[in-house]
Tab-separated table of C-alpha atoms in Angstrom:
chain	number	residue	atom	x	y	z
A	15	MET	CA	19.812	-0.788	3.130
A	16	LYS	CA	18.776	-4.224	2.171
A	17	ILE	CA	16.201	-6.523	3.553
A	18	LEU	CA	15.402	-10.122	2.957
A	19	CYS	CA	11.690	-11.429	3.938
A	20	VAL	CA	10.477	-14.806	4.267
A	21	ASP	CA	6.868	-16.071	4.204
A	22	THR	CA	5.892	-19.418	5.435
A	23	SER	CA	2.825	-18.760	7.126
A	24	GLY	CA	0.210	-19.822	4.962
A	25	PRO	CA	-0.336	-22.009	1.603
A	26	THR	CA	2.549	-20.060	-0.154
A	27	CYS	CA	6.158	-20.241	0.446
A	28	SER	CA	7.788	-16.912	-0.749
A	29	LEU	CA	10.982	-14.861	-0.399
A	30	ALA	CA	11.841	-11.182	-1.375
A	31	ILE	CA	14.905	-9.296	-1.276
A	32	ALA	CA	14.496	-5.435	-1.612
A	33	ASP	CA	16.048	-2.059	-0.760
A	34	GLU	CA	14.212	1.442	-0.095
A	35	GLN	CA	13.957	2.058	-3.934
A	36	ARG	CA	13.125	-1.374	-5.555
A	37	LEU	CA	12.554	-5.153	-5.381
A	38	LEU	CA	15.722	-7.067	-5.993
A	39	TYR	CA	14.706	-10.496	-5.960
A	40	GLU	CA	11.422	-12.293	-5.428
A	41	SER	CA	10.404	-16.148	-5.752
A	42	PHE	CA	7.259	-17.515	-4.896
A	43	VAL	CA	5.609	-21.379	-5.077
A	44	LEU	CA	2.588	-22.945	-4.297
A	45	ASN	CA	3.027	-26.409	-4.633
A	46	LYS	CA	2.489	-29.816	-2.714
A	47	LEU	CA	5.911	-29.607	-1.127
A	48	THR	CA	6.159	-28.661	2.305
A	49	HIS	CA	7.828	-25.343	3.162
A	50	SER	CA	10.536	-27.091	5.001
A	51	VAL	CA	11.446	-28.767	1.773
A	52	ASN	CA	10.958	-25.689	-0.365
A	53	LEU	CA	12.374	-22.769	1.707
A	54	MET	CA	16.217	-23.615	2.051
A	55	PRO	CA	16.645	-24.273	-1.823
A	56	MET	CA	14.832	-20.972	-2.285
A	57	ILE	CA	17.150	-18.951	-0.025
A	58	GLU	CA	20.130	-20.333	-1.663
A	59	GLU	CA	18.800	-19.745	-5.214
A	60	ALA	CA	17.883	-16.141	-4.091
A	61	PHE	CA	21.515	-15.240	-2.994
A	62	GLU	CA	22.977	-17.014	-6.102
A	63	LYS	CA	20.771	-15.134	-8.765
A	64	SER	CA	20.902	-11.802	-7.021
A	65	SER	CA	24.487	-11.810	-6.657
A	66	LEU	CA	24.280	-11.036	-2.875
A	67	SER	CA	25.370	-12.795	0.155
A	68	VAL	CA	23.996	-13.135	3.741
A	69	SER	CA	26.425	-10.531	4.735
A	70	ASP	CA	24.881	-8.178	2.271
A	71	VAL	CA	21.596	-8.169	4.179
A	72	ASP	CA	20.906	-5.350	6.647
A	73	TYR	CA	17.739	-6.432	8.162
A	74	PHE	CA	15.916	-9.922	8.185
A	75	ALA	CA	12.298	-10.166	8.246
A	76	ALA	CA	9.487	-12.876	8.354
A	77	VAL	CA	5.716	-13.087	8.387
A	78	THR	CA	4.995	-14.299	11.874
A	79	GLY	CA	1.433	-14.924	11.541
A	80	PRO	CA	-1.479	-15.483	12.209
A	81	GLY	CA	-1.480	-18.779	10.043
A	82	SER	CA	-0.335	-22.080	10.166
A	83	PHE	CA	1.642	-23.077	13.457
A	84	THR	CA	4.102	-25.192	11.706
A	85	GLY	CA	4.477	-23.133	8.768
A	86	VAL	CA	5.054	-19.898	10.795
A	87	ARG	CA	7.782	-21.472	12.867
A	88	ILE	CA	9.686	-22.688	9.844
A	89	GLY	CA	9.940	-19.190	8.390
A	90	VAL	CA	10.613	-17.711	11.672
A	91	SER	CA	13.513	-20.337	12.480
A	92	ALA	CA	15.123	-19.704	9.247
A	93	VAL	CA	15.255	-16.034	9.515
A	94	LYS	CA	16.307	-16.286	13.123
A	95	ALA	CA	19.320	-18.513	11.895
A	96	MET	CA	20.347	-16.122	9.244
A	97	ALA	CA	20.156	-13.013	11.512
A	98	HIS	CA	21.873	-14.671	14.413
A	99	ALA	CA	24.728	-15.989	12.259
A	100	LYS	CA	25.507	-12.210	11.123
A	101	ASN	CA	24.411	-10.422	14.077
A	102	LYS	CA	21.660	-8.684	12.294
A	103	PRO	CA	18.279	-7.302	13.358
A	104	CYS	CA	14.795	-8.775	12.767
A	105	ILE	CA	11.472	-7.327	11.720
A	106	ALA	CA	8.048	-9.260	12.370
A	107	VAL	CA	5.360	-8.515	9.708
A	108	ASN	CA	1.862	-9.616	10.413
A	109	ALA	CA	0.288	-11.563	7.579
A	110	LEU	CA	-3.012	-9.770	7.626
A	111	ASP	CA	-1.357	-6.501	7.333
A	112	ALA	CA	0.594	-7.787	4.243
A	113	TYR	CA	-2.515	-9.158	2.550
A	114	ALA	CA	-4.174	-5.736	2.761
A	115	TYR	CA	-0.931	-3.692	1.825
A	116	GLY	CA	-2.036	-3.701	-2.131
A	117	PHE	CA	-5.220	-2.068	-1.146
A	118	LEU	CA	-4.382	0.521	1.488
A	119	SER	CA	-5.081	3.359	-1.004
A	120	SER	CA	-8.636	2.538	-1.283
A	121	ASP	CA	-11.252	4.462	0.400
A	122	LYS	CA	-13.420	1.153	0.938
A	123	ILE	CA	-13.200	-1.077	4.013
A	124	ILE	CA	-10.659	-3.720	3.487
A	125	CYS	CA	-10.950	-7.076	5.288
A	126	SER	CA	-7.852	-9.420	5.442
A	127	ILE	CA	-9.118	-12.629	5.740
A	128	ARG	CA	-7.194	-15.881	6.439
A	129	ASP	CA	-8.874	-19.163	6.735
A	130	ALA	CA	-8.791	-20.815	10.141
A	131	ARG	CA	-10.894	-23.732	9.151
A	132	ASN	CA	-14.371	-24.735	10.063
A	133	LYS	CA	-15.769	-21.449	9.256
A	134	GLN	CA	-13.347	-19.559	11.548
A	135	VAL	CA	-10.919	-16.774	10.334
A	136	TYR	CA	-8.237	-14.669	11.370
A	137	THR	CA	-8.959	-11.181	10.349
A	138	ALA	CA	-8.588	-7.341	10.642
A	139	LEU	CA	-10.193	-4.492	8.728
A	140	TYR	CA	-8.480	-1.568	7.299
A	141	LYS	CA	-9.528	1.851	5.710
A	142	ASP	CA	-7.537	4.670	4.266
A	143	GLY	CA	-4.056	3.126	5.114
A	144	GLN	CA	-5.008	2.480	8.710
A	145	ARG	CA	-5.973	-0.487	10.643
A	146	LEU	CA	-9.507	-0.199	12.213
A	147	THR	CA	-9.651	-3.214	14.304
A	148	ASP	CA	-7.306	-5.302	16.474
A	149	TYR	CA	-6.147	-8.719	14.661
A	150	LYS	CA	-8.965	-11.082	15.544
A	151	ALA	CA	-9.958	-14.809	15.331
A	152	LEU	CA	-13.392	-14.983	14.804
A	153	THR	CA	-16.309	-17.238	13.323
A	154	LEU	CA	-17.378	-16.222	9.792
A	155	LYS	CA	-20.773	-15.137	11.449
A	156	GLU	CA	-18.945	-12.951	13.941
A	157	LEU	CA	-16.993	-11.498	11.164
A	158	PHE	CA	-19.984	-10.608	9.218
A	159	SER	CA	-21.492	-9.091	11.983
A	160	LEU	CA	-18.586	-6.763	12.384
A	161	ILE	CA	-18.325	-5.521	8.947
A	162	GLU	CA	-22.131	-4.957	8.777
A	163	SER	CA	-21.642	-2.455	11.706
A	164	TYR	CA	-19.868	-0.163	9.263
A	165	ASN	CA	-22.500	-0.544	6.569
A	166	GLU	CA	-20.030	0.311	3.597
A	167	ASP	CA	-18.636	-1.492	0.531
A	168	CYS	CA	-15.859	-4.067	1.925
A	169	ILE	CA	-13.127	-5.581	-0.370
A	170	PHE	CA	-12.035	-9.096	0.930
A	171	VAL	CA	-8.505	-10.251	0.256
A	172	GLY	CA	-6.598	-13.300	1.420
A	173	ASP	CA	-6.809	-17.133	1.535
A	174	GLY	CA	-9.917	-16.885	3.245
A	175	THR	CA	-11.732	-15.587	0.313
A	176	ALA	CA	-11.739	-19.027	-1.649
A	177	PRO	CA	-13.471	-21.368	0.720
A	178	TYR	CA	-15.967	-18.654	1.899
A	179	ARG	CA	-16.515	-16.778	-1.382
A	180	GLU	CA	-20.332	-17.943	-1.525
A	181	ASP	CA	-20.874	-16.972	2.169
A	182	ILE	CA	-19.502	-13.712	1.403
A	183	ILE	CA	-21.538	-12.975	-1.621
A	184	ASN	CA	-24.720	-14.430	-0.226
A	185	ASN	CA	-24.461	-12.180	2.891
A	186	PHE	CA	-22.962	-8.920	1.369
A	187	LYS	CA	-24.391	-8.936	-2.320
A	188	ASP	CA	-22.948	-6.323	-4.297
A	189	LYS	CA	-21.633	-4.631	-1.264
A	190	ALA	CA	-18.676	-7.087	-1.394
A	191	LEU	CA	-15.845	-7.026	-3.767
A	192	ILE	CA	-13.612	-10.023	-3.874
A	193	ALA	CA	-9.913	-9.528	-4.536
A	194	PRO	CA	-8.678	-11.122	-7.890
A	195	LEU	CA	-6.979	-14.713	-7.243
A	196	GLN	CA	-3.527	-13.243	-7.616
A	197	LEU	CA	-3.808	-10.911	-4.913
A	198	ASN	CA	-4.971	-13.400	-2.645
A	199	ALA	CA	-1.665	-15.437	-2.328
A	200	LEU	CA	0.551	-13.515	0.207
A	201	ARG	CA	3.754	-12.407	-1.302
A	202	ALA	CA	7.009	-11.735	0.717
A	203	SER	CA	7.398	-8.552	-1.624
A	204	TYR	CA	4.572	-6.797	0.189
A	205	ALA	CA	5.844	-7.996	3.667
A	206	ALA	CA	9.371	-6.546	2.735
A	207	ALA	CA	7.715	-3.258	1.646
A	208	ILE	CA	6.039	-3.065	5.185
A	209	ALA	CA	9.148	-4.114	7.089
A	210	LEU	CA	11.281	-1.330	5.434
A	211	LYS	CA	8.888	1.214	6.759
A	212	HIS	CA	9.237	-0.230	10.166
A	213	THR	CA	12.852	-0.700	10.737
A	214	ASP	CA	12.517	1.302	14.154
A	215	GLU	CA	10.932	-1.655	15.476
A	216	ALA	CA	13.626	-4.124	14.571
A	217	VAL	CA	14.356	-6.639	17.337
A	218	SER	CA	17.391	-9.249	18.176
A	219	PRO	CA	16.808	-12.613	16.558
A	220	GLU	CA	16.080	-14.081	19.896
A	221	GLU	CA	12.967	-11.661	20.228
A	222	LEU	CA	11.514	-12.412	16.875
A	223	LEU	CA	8.661	-14.977	17.900
A	224	PRO	CA	5.517	-16.274	15.963
A	225	PHE	CA	2.297	-14.530	16.354
A	226	TYR	CA	-0.776	-16.548	17.196
A	227	LEU	CA	-4.381	-15.600	17.697
A	228	ARG	CA	-5.417	-19.107	19.138
A	229	LYS	CA	-3.777	-21.879	20.608
A	230	PRO	CA	-2.738	-25.010	18.477
A	231	GLN	CA	-5.400	-27.708	17.770
A	232	ALA	CA	-3.678	-29.935	20.072
A	233	GLU	CA	-3.662	-27.707	22.949
A	234	ARG	CA	-7.367	-26.861	22.469
A	235	GLU	CA	-8.447	-30.493	22.314
A	236	LEU	CA	-6.352	-31.337	25.541
A	237	GLN	CA	-7.862	-28.100	27.140
A	238	LYS	CA	-11.344	-29.463	25.985
A	239	ARG	CA	-10.623	-32.981	27.800
A	240	GLY	CA	-9.808	-30.913	31.027
């Protein structure tokens, strides 16, 4: 069983092909080009260099959010198109789960944190391989209060660690552990590993949808104006 997974939900653009036992191919870019420019050449290169074709893929997966509204739609649309063309099922992976995946064996609290700008974050907490909270959109102050209620050491991972590193350290001191920089970039291989464990949750291409925790900024501004 082979799966192709795409992530365009945040600053990085990545793609992985895997089966139940091994990673067959992975590409990852972080540059000034848009995901719409990067992704299709990456998909073509993935099939060429892995000696596979779209027909060889049994499941298509996408990181569906939370994250950049435009970015999420790019990855989801590409996966839906490939899956629809071959009548194959799709699997949605949450970005916050993918960030936490590399630390799930830890006995500490894991805080996946994605920057939502203006001291706001998308987040979820994990421990002992389980998610402790709902996926949330919080202010930084609200997140800190939530973590403090557990009174435990916490590992912070995700693209929100960079802009809010000083805030985290100043608030939690030595009870905060920041993931190393290479683990704060979401990789499609982590998402693919998650998707392979949830093939029973596969849906049709038409049912694969972006996952948003708040409305786009344009809608929020329109709502403010009444």
